[in-house]
Amino acid sequence: MTFGALIRRGFSTATGARTRPFQVAIDGPSASGKSTTARLVAKRLGFDYIDTGAFYRCVTLSALQKGVDPSDSKNISRIAALASDAKIDLKTEFHASASTLPTTRVFLDSKDVSSDIRTSNVSKHVSVVAAIPAVRQSVVQKVRALGAEDIDSSAKESKQTATTSAPSSSRAGLVMDGRDIGTSVLTHADLKVFLVADSHVRAVRRLEELRKNGSQDALLDVKQVQEDLERRDESDRTRAVSPLRKADDAIELDTSNLTIEEQVDVIVKEALRRQGKI
């Protein structure tokens, strides 16, 4: 391995010591279990958690709230400006109880939009927004900064803001989930995982999430949700900028018949193994 590769992978060429947090990148299509899995993996490992998809959803929500139609190509520059100007805060709370899932509250311009960004209307348009090069550039720059050694100082250099409940300096690593973390954002992550699952299974999961959050979209049936997910999959896979795909060095994990606990166990054990802890 070259000196340059050692530096990119987060090691000092002088001492061989790690110079940045251990990075776990979890990618996959909608409702494949990315966010739930990533939060629990972060909790088990004592790492920070960053939900990158929330950034794109916030930009999409902002556009819809302002009457800007994401499907109209004439609005690309306006949406790009919204992505640049929006203040987005992520606050993840890790609970003491082992059975309690860590929760991430999402704030857009100081307003809690945690439920608003999960509606079917936002889900329907977010792929279009995420495919805009200027939007992706803004978000990718931000989340890359969060993956650096000094997360706090890097974040200050960005126009957007993202925070977690625990400062990165107190944790040994971080977990990010999205659709292009391993391929575009944390390209040298220490562990990359690509989650897949049957579209019907994912539709059932998404509907349960909507009902749990009290969303009005909980009235949709499984077939409608499944069709929305499959449209999103196709859009994500075929977009010109950072399409959804498995990184060459990622582990593929089919979660169709796995419980959350089982898939978390697989990832945690692999992370510990790569850290030389088991």
XYZ file of C-alpha atoms in Angstrom:
278
model
C 0.000 0.000 0.000
C 1.361 3.443 -0.915
C 1.974 6.277 1.551
C -0.873 8.201 -0.085
C -3.228 5.292 0.445
C -2.212 5.063 4.089
C -3.036 8.725 4.607
C -6.382 8.462 2.803
C -7.284 5.445 4.891
C -6.627 7.416 8.072
C -3.208 6.255 9.266
C -0.058 8.219 10.016
C 2.831 7.092 7.813
C 5.224 8.024 10.605
C 3.668 6.075 13.458
C 1.129 3.764 11.855
C -1.445 5.143 14.308
C -4.998 5.962 13.262
C -5.473 9.666 12.531
C -9.244 9.717 11.987
C -12.278 7.874 13.345
C -13.012 4.318 12.203
C -15.563 4.749 9.420
C -18.529 2.492 8.694
C -20.480 3.206 5.485
C -23.914 1.600 5.136
C -25.689 1.944 1.795
C -28.789 0.467 0.220
C -32.175 1.247 -1.337
C -35.145 2.798 0.472
C -36.482 0.885 3.484
C -33.693 -1.691 3.386
C -33.105 -1.015 7.074
C -30.171 1.377 6.683
C -31.076 3.969 9.285
C -32.261 1.591 11.999
C -29.284 -0.682 11.457
C -26.803 2.199 11.351
C -28.125 3.731 14.577
C -27.899 0.430 16.437
C -24.450 -0.341 15.039
C -23.278 3.095 16.194
C -24.742 2.492 19.638
C -23.163 -0.954 19.993
C -19.749 0.296 18.878
C -19.910 3.619 20.732
C -19.616 5.550 17.463
C -21.245 8.750 16.213
C -24.153 8.340 13.788
C -24.895 10.605 10.819
C -28.054 10.228 8.706
C -26.993 11.699 5.371
C -30.318 11.001 3.676
C -31.938 13.506 6.015
C -30.019 16.313 4.285
C -31.568 15.526 0.901
C -34.992 15.125 2.462
C -34.666 18.515 4.151
C -33.792 20.204 0.870
C -36.747 18.463 -0.779
C -39.103 19.520 2.016
C -37.835 23.092 1.814
C -38.570 23.192 -1.914
C -42.071 21.770 -1.495
C -42.882 24.168 1.343
C -41.855 27.103 -0.826
C -43.928 25.913 -3.767
C -40.904 24.944 -5.841
C -41.727 21.870 -7.933
C -38.699 19.505 -7.870
C -39.914 17.741 -11.018
C -39.661 20.954 -13.071
C -36.149 21.267 -14.518
C -36.548 25.045 -14.561
C -36.278 24.999 -10.756
C -32.851 23.341 -10.531
C -30.987 26.546 -9.684
C -33.569 27.512 -7.053
C -33.306 24.109 -5.390
C -29.508 24.285 -5.480
C -29.711 27.652 -3.721
C -32.024 26.178 -1.085
C -29.498 23.403 -0.453
C -26.746 25.951 0.007
C -28.702 28.271 2.297
C -30.651 25.837 4.475
C -29.500 25.290 8.045
C -29.815 21.586 8.805
C -29.146 20.164 12.252
C -29.051 16.460 13.135
C -29.189 15.534 16.810
C -28.843 11.853 17.661
C -29.694 10.729 21.171
C -28.229 7.473 22.457
C -30.371 6.035 25.244
C -29.075 4.072 28.216
C -31.469 1.169 27.685
C -30.005 -1.461 25.362
C -33.462 -2.135 23.921
C -34.168 1.513 23.053
C -33.295 2.571 19.525
C -31.180 5.733 19.228
C -33.281 8.560 17.837
C -32.249 11.286 15.424
C -34.142 14.554 15.440
C -33.835 16.592 12.268
C -34.125 20.378 12.284
C -34.566 22.562 9.214
C -33.967 26.240 9.935
C -34.410 25.497 13.664
C -37.757 23.699 13.184
C -38.131 20.008 14.030
C -39.041 18.288 10.742
C -38.239 14.717 11.788
C -41.679 13.456 10.723
C -42.236 15.926 7.877
C -39.257 14.666 5.880
C -40.576 11.071 5.959
C -43.900 11.707 4.187
C -44.655 10.004 0.875
C -44.647 13.372 -0.912
C -41.064 14.045 0.159
C -40.085 10.444 -0.619
C -41.595 10.781 -4.088
C -39.490 13.839 -4.958
C -36.248 13.317 -3.043
C -34.582 11.262 -5.797
C -34.991 14.147 -8.243
C -33.529 16.603 -5.747
C -30.658 14.281 -4.818
C -29.765 13.900 -8.497
C -29.064 17.627 -8.907
C -25.242 17.928 -9.077
C -25.080 21.187 -7.097
C -27.248 19.717 -4.328
C -25.137 16.565 -4.121
C -21.961 18.626 -4.084
C -23.228 20.659 -1.152
C -24.332 17.628 0.856
C -21.320 15.453 0.010
C -18.925 18.223 1.022
C -20.671 18.486 4.355
C -20.785 14.809 5.224
C -17.193 14.319 4.107
C -16.196 17.011 6.582
C -18.084 15.136 9.287
C -16.005 12.051 8.531
C -12.713 13.865 9.022
C -10.492 13.598 12.087
C -11.584 16.934 13.575
C -15.317 16.900 12.907
C -16.085 19.962 14.990
C -13.618 22.257 13.215
C -14.489 20.871 9.785
C -18.173 21.468 10.332
C -17.563 25.137 11.086
C -16.175 25.609 7.594
C -19.447 24.503 5.966
C -22.487 26.663 5.258
C -24.683 23.866 6.586
C -24.647 22.600 10.134
C -24.894 19.070 11.479
C -24.451 18.084 15.087
C -24.702 14.899 17.096
C -25.466 14.553 20.775
C -21.932 13.437 21.589
C -18.824 15.224 20.272
C -16.788 13.151 17.844
C -13.671 13.561 19.939
C -15.259 11.331 22.592
C -15.993 8.503 20.154
C -13.681 6.184 18.261
C -15.569 6.224 14.995
C -18.698 7.058 13.084
C -21.420 5.345 11.086
C -23.021 6.976 8.036
C -25.886 5.605 6.002
C -27.229 6.636 2.630
C -27.108 5.577 -1.003
C -23.619 6.586 -2.072
C -21.613 6.753 1.141
C -19.231 3.972 0.178
C -18.938 5.049 -3.461
C -18.873 8.862 -3.262
C -18.620 10.143 0.308
C -16.460 7.901 2.504
C -14.671 6.199 -0.367
C -11.970 4.873 1.954
C -14.269 3.781 4.779
C -12.867 0.991 6.928
C -16.045 -1.050 6.514
C -18.613 -0.741 3.736
C -21.927 -2.591 3.865
C -24.587 -2.679 1.148
C -28.017 -3.730 2.409
C -30.606 -5.283 0.094
C -34.098 -6.674 0.687
C -37.168 -7.779 -1.262
C -39.313 -4.785 -2.301
C -42.439 -6.205 -0.621
C -40.562 -6.671 2.646
C -39.283 -3.115 2.390
C -42.801 -1.808 1.713
C -44.110 -3.469 4.872
C -41.252 -1.930 6.855
C -41.869 1.544 5.444
C -45.600 1.353 6.212
C -44.822 0.336 9.796
C -42.472 3.313 10.081
C -45.144 5.693 8.775
C -47.704 4.339 11.235
C -45.276 4.591 14.117
C -44.589 8.233 13.258
C -48.308 8.991 13.010
C -47.950 10.073 9.394
C -51.077 10.628 7.309
C -49.404 8.397 4.715
C -49.974 5.456 7.064
C -53.364 5.151 5.343
C -51.649 3.961 2.158
C -51.693 0.227 1.434
C -48.642 -1.989 1.013
C -48.997 -2.165 -2.771
C -48.914 1.623 -3.115
C -45.860 1.883 -0.891
C -44.126 -0.925 -2.787
C -44.746 0.798 -6.115
C -43.320 4.049 -4.735
C -40.222 2.220 -3.500
C -39.653 0.497 -6.830
C -39.933 3.822 -8.674
C -37.417 5.295 -6.242
C -35.086 2.331 -6.772
C -35.129 2.816 -10.535
C -34.520 6.544 -10.208
C -31.642 6.014 -7.773
C -29.980 3.339 -9.901
C -30.168 5.254 -13.181
C -29.369 8.823 -12.146
C -26.275 10.302 -13.787
C -24.701 11.583 -10.570
C -23.672 9.092 -7.861
C -26.158 6.333 -8.750
C -27.134 3.717 -6.194
C -24.696 0.825 -6.489
C -22.646 -1.488 -4.337
C -19.040 -0.407 -3.837
C -16.545 -2.958 -5.118
C -15.145 -3.474 -1.618
C -18.505 -3.546 0.190
C -20.108 -6.515 1.907
C -23.615 -7.236 0.575
C -26.137 -8.212 3.233
C -29.652 -9.391 2.311
C -31.923 -8.400 5.197
C -35.173 -9.842 3.797
C -35.215 -12.678 6.314
C -33.070 -11.165 9.037
C -34.206 -9.430 12.187
C -32.696 -6.049 12.971
C -30.698 -7.662 15.775
C -29.257 -10.263 13.414
C -28.117 -7.790 10.784
C -26.652 -5.494 13.427
C -24.719 -8.434 14.899
C -23.177 -9.231 11.506
C -21.961 -5.667 10.991
C -20.754 -5.125 14.562
C -18.731 -8.347 14.528
C -17.112 -7.410 11.229
C -16.286 -3.906 12.502
C -14.726 -5.333 15.652
C -12.773 -7.853 13.597
C -11.380 -5.114 11.367
C -10.374 -3.126 14.429
C -8.517 -6.168 15.723
C -10.788 -6.469 18.760
C -11.956 -10.047 18.102
